GROMACS .gro file of C-alpha atoms in nm:
model
  201
    1MET     CA    1   2.311  -6.364   5.072
    2SER     CA    2   2.070  -6.077   5.010
    3SER     CA    3   1.897  -6.116   5.348
    4THR     CA    4   2.223  -6.104   5.548
    5TRP     CA    5   2.409  -5.841   5.343
    6GLU     CA    6   2.507  -5.522   5.528
    7ALA     CA    7   2.666  -5.206   5.387
    8VAL     CA    8   2.870  -5.157   5.706
    9PRO     CA    9   3.067  -5.465   5.818
   10ARG     CA   10   3.041  -5.580   6.178
   11PHE     CA   11   3.336  -5.818   6.165
   12TYR     CA   12   3.654  -5.823   5.957
   13ASN     CA   13   3.718  -6.092   5.698
   14PRO     CA   14   4.027  -6.029   5.478
   15LEU     CA   15   3.876  -6.221   5.187
   16LYS     CA   16   3.553  -6.022   5.198
   17ALA     CA   17   3.739  -5.693   5.253
   18GLY     CA   18   3.921  -5.756   4.926
   19SER     CA   19   3.600  -5.819   4.735
   20ILE     CA   20   3.379  -5.576   4.547
   21ASP     CA   21   3.056  -5.727   4.679
   22GLY     CA   22   3.177  -5.961   4.953
   23THR     CA   23   3.126  -6.279   4.750
   24ASP     CA   24   3.488  -6.371   4.664
   25ASN     CA   25   3.595  -6.727   4.745
   26ILE     CA   26   3.955  -6.695   4.623
   27PRO     CA   27   4.199  -6.417   4.729
   28HIS     CA   28   4.284  -6.186   4.440
   29ASP     CA   29   4.621  -6.056   4.568
   30HIS     CA   30   4.906  -6.161   4.797
   31GLY     CA   31   4.807  -5.901   5.059
   32VAL     CA   32   4.478  -6.084   5.116
   33VAL     CA   33   4.665  -6.416   5.145
   34ARG     CA   34   4.901  -6.266   5.407
   35ALA     CA   35   4.606  -6.132   5.607
   36MET     CA   36   4.426  -6.468   5.594
   37GLN     CA   37   4.734  -6.645   5.728
   38ALA     CA   38   4.815  -6.382   5.992
   39GLU     CA   39   4.761  -6.431   6.363
   40TYR     CA   40   4.688  -6.106   6.543
   41LYS     CA   41   4.582  -6.043   6.901
   42PRO     CA   42   4.444  -5.695   6.977
   43ASN     CA   43   4.622  -5.502   7.250
   44LYS     CA   44   4.407  -5.538   7.561
   45LEU     CA   45   4.588  -5.250   7.731
   46VAL     CA   46   4.442  -4.994   7.491
   47VAL     CA   47   4.208  -4.755   7.672
   48GLY     CA   48   3.954  -4.498   7.562
   49HIS     CA   49   3.637  -4.495   7.357
   50PRO     CA   50   3.696  -4.679   7.025
   51LYS     CA   51   3.427  -4.486   6.837
   52ALA     CA   52   3.580  -4.156   6.944
   53THR     CA   53   3.931  -4.262   6.839
   54VAL     CA   54   4.091  -4.175   6.507
   55PHE     CA   55   4.375  -4.361   6.335
   56VAL     CA   56   4.626  -4.145   6.147
   57GLY     CA   57   4.862  -4.324   5.909
   58ARG     CA   58   5.109  -4.276   5.622
   59LEU     CA   59   5.277  -3.996   5.815
   60ASN     CA   60   5.607  -3.843   5.720
   61PRO     CA   61   5.868  -3.966   5.974
   62LYS     CA   62   5.949  -3.598   6.036
   63THR     CA   63   5.592  -3.515   6.142
   64ASP     CA   64   5.584  -3.467   6.520
   65GLU     CA   65   5.321  -3.455   6.792
   66SER     CA   66   5.289  -3.078   6.799
   67THR     CA   67   5.202  -3.063   6.428
   68LEU     CA   68   4.933  -3.327   6.459
   69LYS     CA   69   4.786  -3.185   6.780
   70ARG     CA   70   4.762  -2.838   6.630
   71MET     CA   71   4.593  -2.978   6.321
   72PHE     CA   72   4.344  -3.219   6.478
   73SER     CA   73   4.245  -2.993   6.767
   74ARG     CA   74   4.053  -2.786   6.510
   75CYS     CA   75   3.786  -3.059   6.510
   76GLY     CA   76   3.736  -3.071   6.886
   77ASP     CA   77   3.896  -3.121   7.227
   78ILE     CA   78   4.150  -3.404   7.228
   79LYS     CA   79   4.136  -3.642   7.524
   80ARG     CA   80   4.437  -3.863   7.439
   81PHE     CA   81   4.706  -3.852   7.174
   82ARG     CA   82   4.978  -4.100   7.085
   83LEU     CA   83   5.226  -4.097   6.798
   84ILE     CA   84   5.370  -4.449   6.774
   85ARG     CA   85   5.750  -4.453   6.794
   86ASP     CA   86   6.011  -4.726   6.772
   87ILE     CA   87   6.094  -4.844   7.123
   88VAL     CA   88   6.468  -4.857   7.047
   89THR     CA   89   6.538  -4.566   6.810
   90GLY     CA   90   6.254  -4.336   6.914
   91PHE     CA   91   6.177  -4.263   6.548
   92SER     CA   92   5.815  -4.227   6.436
   93LYS     CA   93   5.664  -4.539   6.282
   94GLY     CA   94   5.440  -4.321   6.066
   95TYR     CA   95   5.109  -4.365   6.246
   96GLY     CA   96   4.927  -4.264   6.561
   97PHE     CA   97   4.594  -4.249   6.744
   98ILE     CA   98   4.385  -3.953   6.857
   99GLU     CA   99   4.094  -3.985   7.099
  100TYR     CA  100   3.834  -3.710   7.124
  101TYR     CA  101   3.585  -3.650   7.403
  102ASP     CA  102   3.302  -3.663   7.148
  103LYS     CA  103   3.270  -3.931   6.879
  104TYR     CA  104   3.124  -3.674   6.638
  105ASP     CA  105   3.450  -3.481   6.655
  106ALA     CA  106   3.627  -3.800   6.545
  107ILE     CA  107   3.391  -3.835   6.250
  108LYS     CA  108   3.456  -3.471   6.158
  109ALA     CA  109   3.834  -3.531   6.173
  110VAL     CA  110   3.805  -3.821   5.929
  111ARG     CA  111   3.590  -3.615   5.695
  112ASP     CA  112   3.812  -3.306   5.708
  113PHE     CA  113   4.164  -3.450   5.714
  114ASP     CA  114   4.166  -3.780   5.524
  115HIS     CA  115   4.397  -3.744   5.219
  116THR     CA  116   4.534  -3.413   5.352
  117ILE     CA  117   4.896  -3.329   5.269
  118VAL     CA  118   5.110  -3.297   5.583
  119ASP     CA  119   5.485  -3.244   5.550
  120ASP     CA  120   5.470  -3.343   5.181
  121LYS     CA  121   5.289  -3.671   5.255
  122GLU     CA  122   4.923  -3.757   5.190
  123ILE     CA  123   4.795  -3.897   5.518
  124LEU     CA  124   4.527  -4.158   5.586
  125VAL     CA  125   4.271  -4.075   5.853
  126ASP     CA  126   4.009  -4.329   5.959
  127LEU     CA  127   3.809  -4.432   6.263
  128GLU     CA  128   3.972  -4.699   6.477
  129CYS     CA  129   3.885  -5.050   6.359
  130GLU     CA  130   4.072  -5.281   6.598
  131ARG     CA  131   3.818  -5.264   6.881
  132VAL     CA  132   3.517  -5.213   6.654
  133LEU     CA  133   3.558  -5.489   6.394
  134THR     CA  134   3.593  -5.840   6.537
  135GLY     CA  135   3.877  -6.028   6.369
  136TRP     CA  136   4.058  -5.711   6.258
  137ILE     CA  137   4.396  -5.759   6.084
  138PRO     CA  138   4.614  -5.443   6.059
  139ARG     CA  139   4.774  -5.329   5.735
  140ARG     CA  140   5.125  -5.434   5.839
  141LEU     CA  141   5.003  -5.795   5.832
  142GLY     CA  142   4.827  -5.758   5.497
  143GLY     CA  143   4.491  -5.645   5.632
  144GLY     CA  144   4.324  -5.308   5.646
  145LEU     CA  145   4.045  -5.171   5.433
  146SER     CA  146   4.160  -4.931   5.165
  147GLY     CA  147   4.474  -5.010   4.966
  148LYS     CA  148   4.665  -4.951   4.644
  149LYS     CA  149   4.714  -5.189   4.355
  150GLU     CA  150   5.085  -5.104   4.336
  151SER     CA  151   5.140  -5.237   4.689
  152GLY     CA  152   4.957  -5.561   4.619
  153GLN     CA  153   4.688  -5.457   4.867
  154LEU     CA  154   4.392  -5.360   4.655
  155ARG     CA  155   4.089  -5.332   4.883
  156PHE     CA  156   3.751  -5.287   4.719
  157GLY     CA  157   3.554  -5.284   5.044
  158GLY     CA  158   3.707  -4.967   5.184
  159LYS     CA  159   3.622  -4.600   5.211
  160GLU     CA  160   3.709  -4.513   4.852
  161ARG     CA  161   3.503  -4.802   4.715
  162PRO     CA  162   3.239  -4.902   4.972
  163PHE     CA  163   3.091  -5.249   4.985
  164LYS     CA  164   2.828  -5.303   4.717
  165LYS     CA  165   2.530  -5.531   4.739
  166PRO     CA  166   2.580  -5.848   4.530
  167ILE     CA  167   2.391  -5.869   4.201
  168LEU     CA  168   2.204  -6.196   4.226
  169PRO     CA  169   2.121  -6.374   3.897
  170PHE     CA  170   1.761  -6.420   3.786
  171ASN     CA  171   1.594  -6.751   3.846
  172LEU     CA  172   1.530  -6.889   3.495
  173GLN     CA  173   1.157  -6.901   3.555
  174ASP     CA  174   1.152  -6.541   3.683
  175LYS     CA  175   1.366  -6.434   3.387
  176ARG     CA  176   1.122  -6.594   3.143
  177LYS     CA  177   0.825  -6.420   3.309
  178TYR     CA  178   1.013  -6.089   3.309
  179SER     CA  179   1.105  -6.112   2.940
  180ASP     CA  180   0.752  -6.224   2.837
  181ARG     CA  181   0.591  -5.940   3.031
  182HIS     CA  182   0.820  -5.675   2.882
  183SER     CA  183   0.805  -5.809   2.528
  184SER     CA  184   0.422  -5.799   2.529
  185ARG     CA  185   0.429  -5.447   2.678
  186ASP     CA  186   0.679  -5.328   2.416
  187SER     CA  187   0.466  -5.478   2.140
  188SER     CA  188   0.150  -5.303   2.259
  189ASP     CA  189   0.344  -4.974   2.296
  190ARG     CA  190   0.468  -5.001   1.939
  191HIS     CA  191   0.113  -5.057   1.806
  192SER     CA  192  -0.033  -4.767   2.003
  193SER     CA  193   0.254  -4.543   1.892
  194TYR     CA  194   0.192  -4.643   1.530
  195ARG     CA  195  -0.178  -4.559   1.558
  196LYS     CA  196  -0.104  -4.220   1.716
  197ASN     CA  197   0.158  -4.120   1.465
  198LYS     CA  198  -0.020  -4.250   1.153
  199HIS     CA  199  -0.090  -3.970   0.907
  200TYR     CA  200  -0.334  -3.977   0.617
  201TYR     CA  201  -0.243  -3.774   0.310
   0.00000   0.00000   0.00000
């Protein structure tokens, strides 16, 4: 485990994304179960550079393209912009994608605008994951990275709580050596301290 552990995931596993250190064997909430059972095929018609593309979610349905363009253009020149709308009603679905010419502008947008309040709603801004993480499952199917306990989608391995390296238990033999070494050191320290601090009256 320790030799293959990576702080930044290269593929998406719903079970691991819902784990503090990536070692869970049992899903801890129904969102993880939904994601594990979901079948999702990435849209092959999507164009543009994935690492220069930003996902914007949790938008107020009233937020329009002009508001988002004005806001995100502060980070750099926008190459493509798309606010996802319902094909029948034309209403915003509450999320969209922004592609910059430079991937560093995308990183700046995530840093500057994630958790920003827009039209009375706190928005989520993150780099695109669908074409970067193999096996990606979107939030609407129970996947995603960050989540809230109230929604049944608590994700430990997200931006707010990054993946942590597993704490591997001591081998009993190593533990015994460790405790013996430290107990003898502590004993010698106590004796030397006693000799130094001994006063004669």
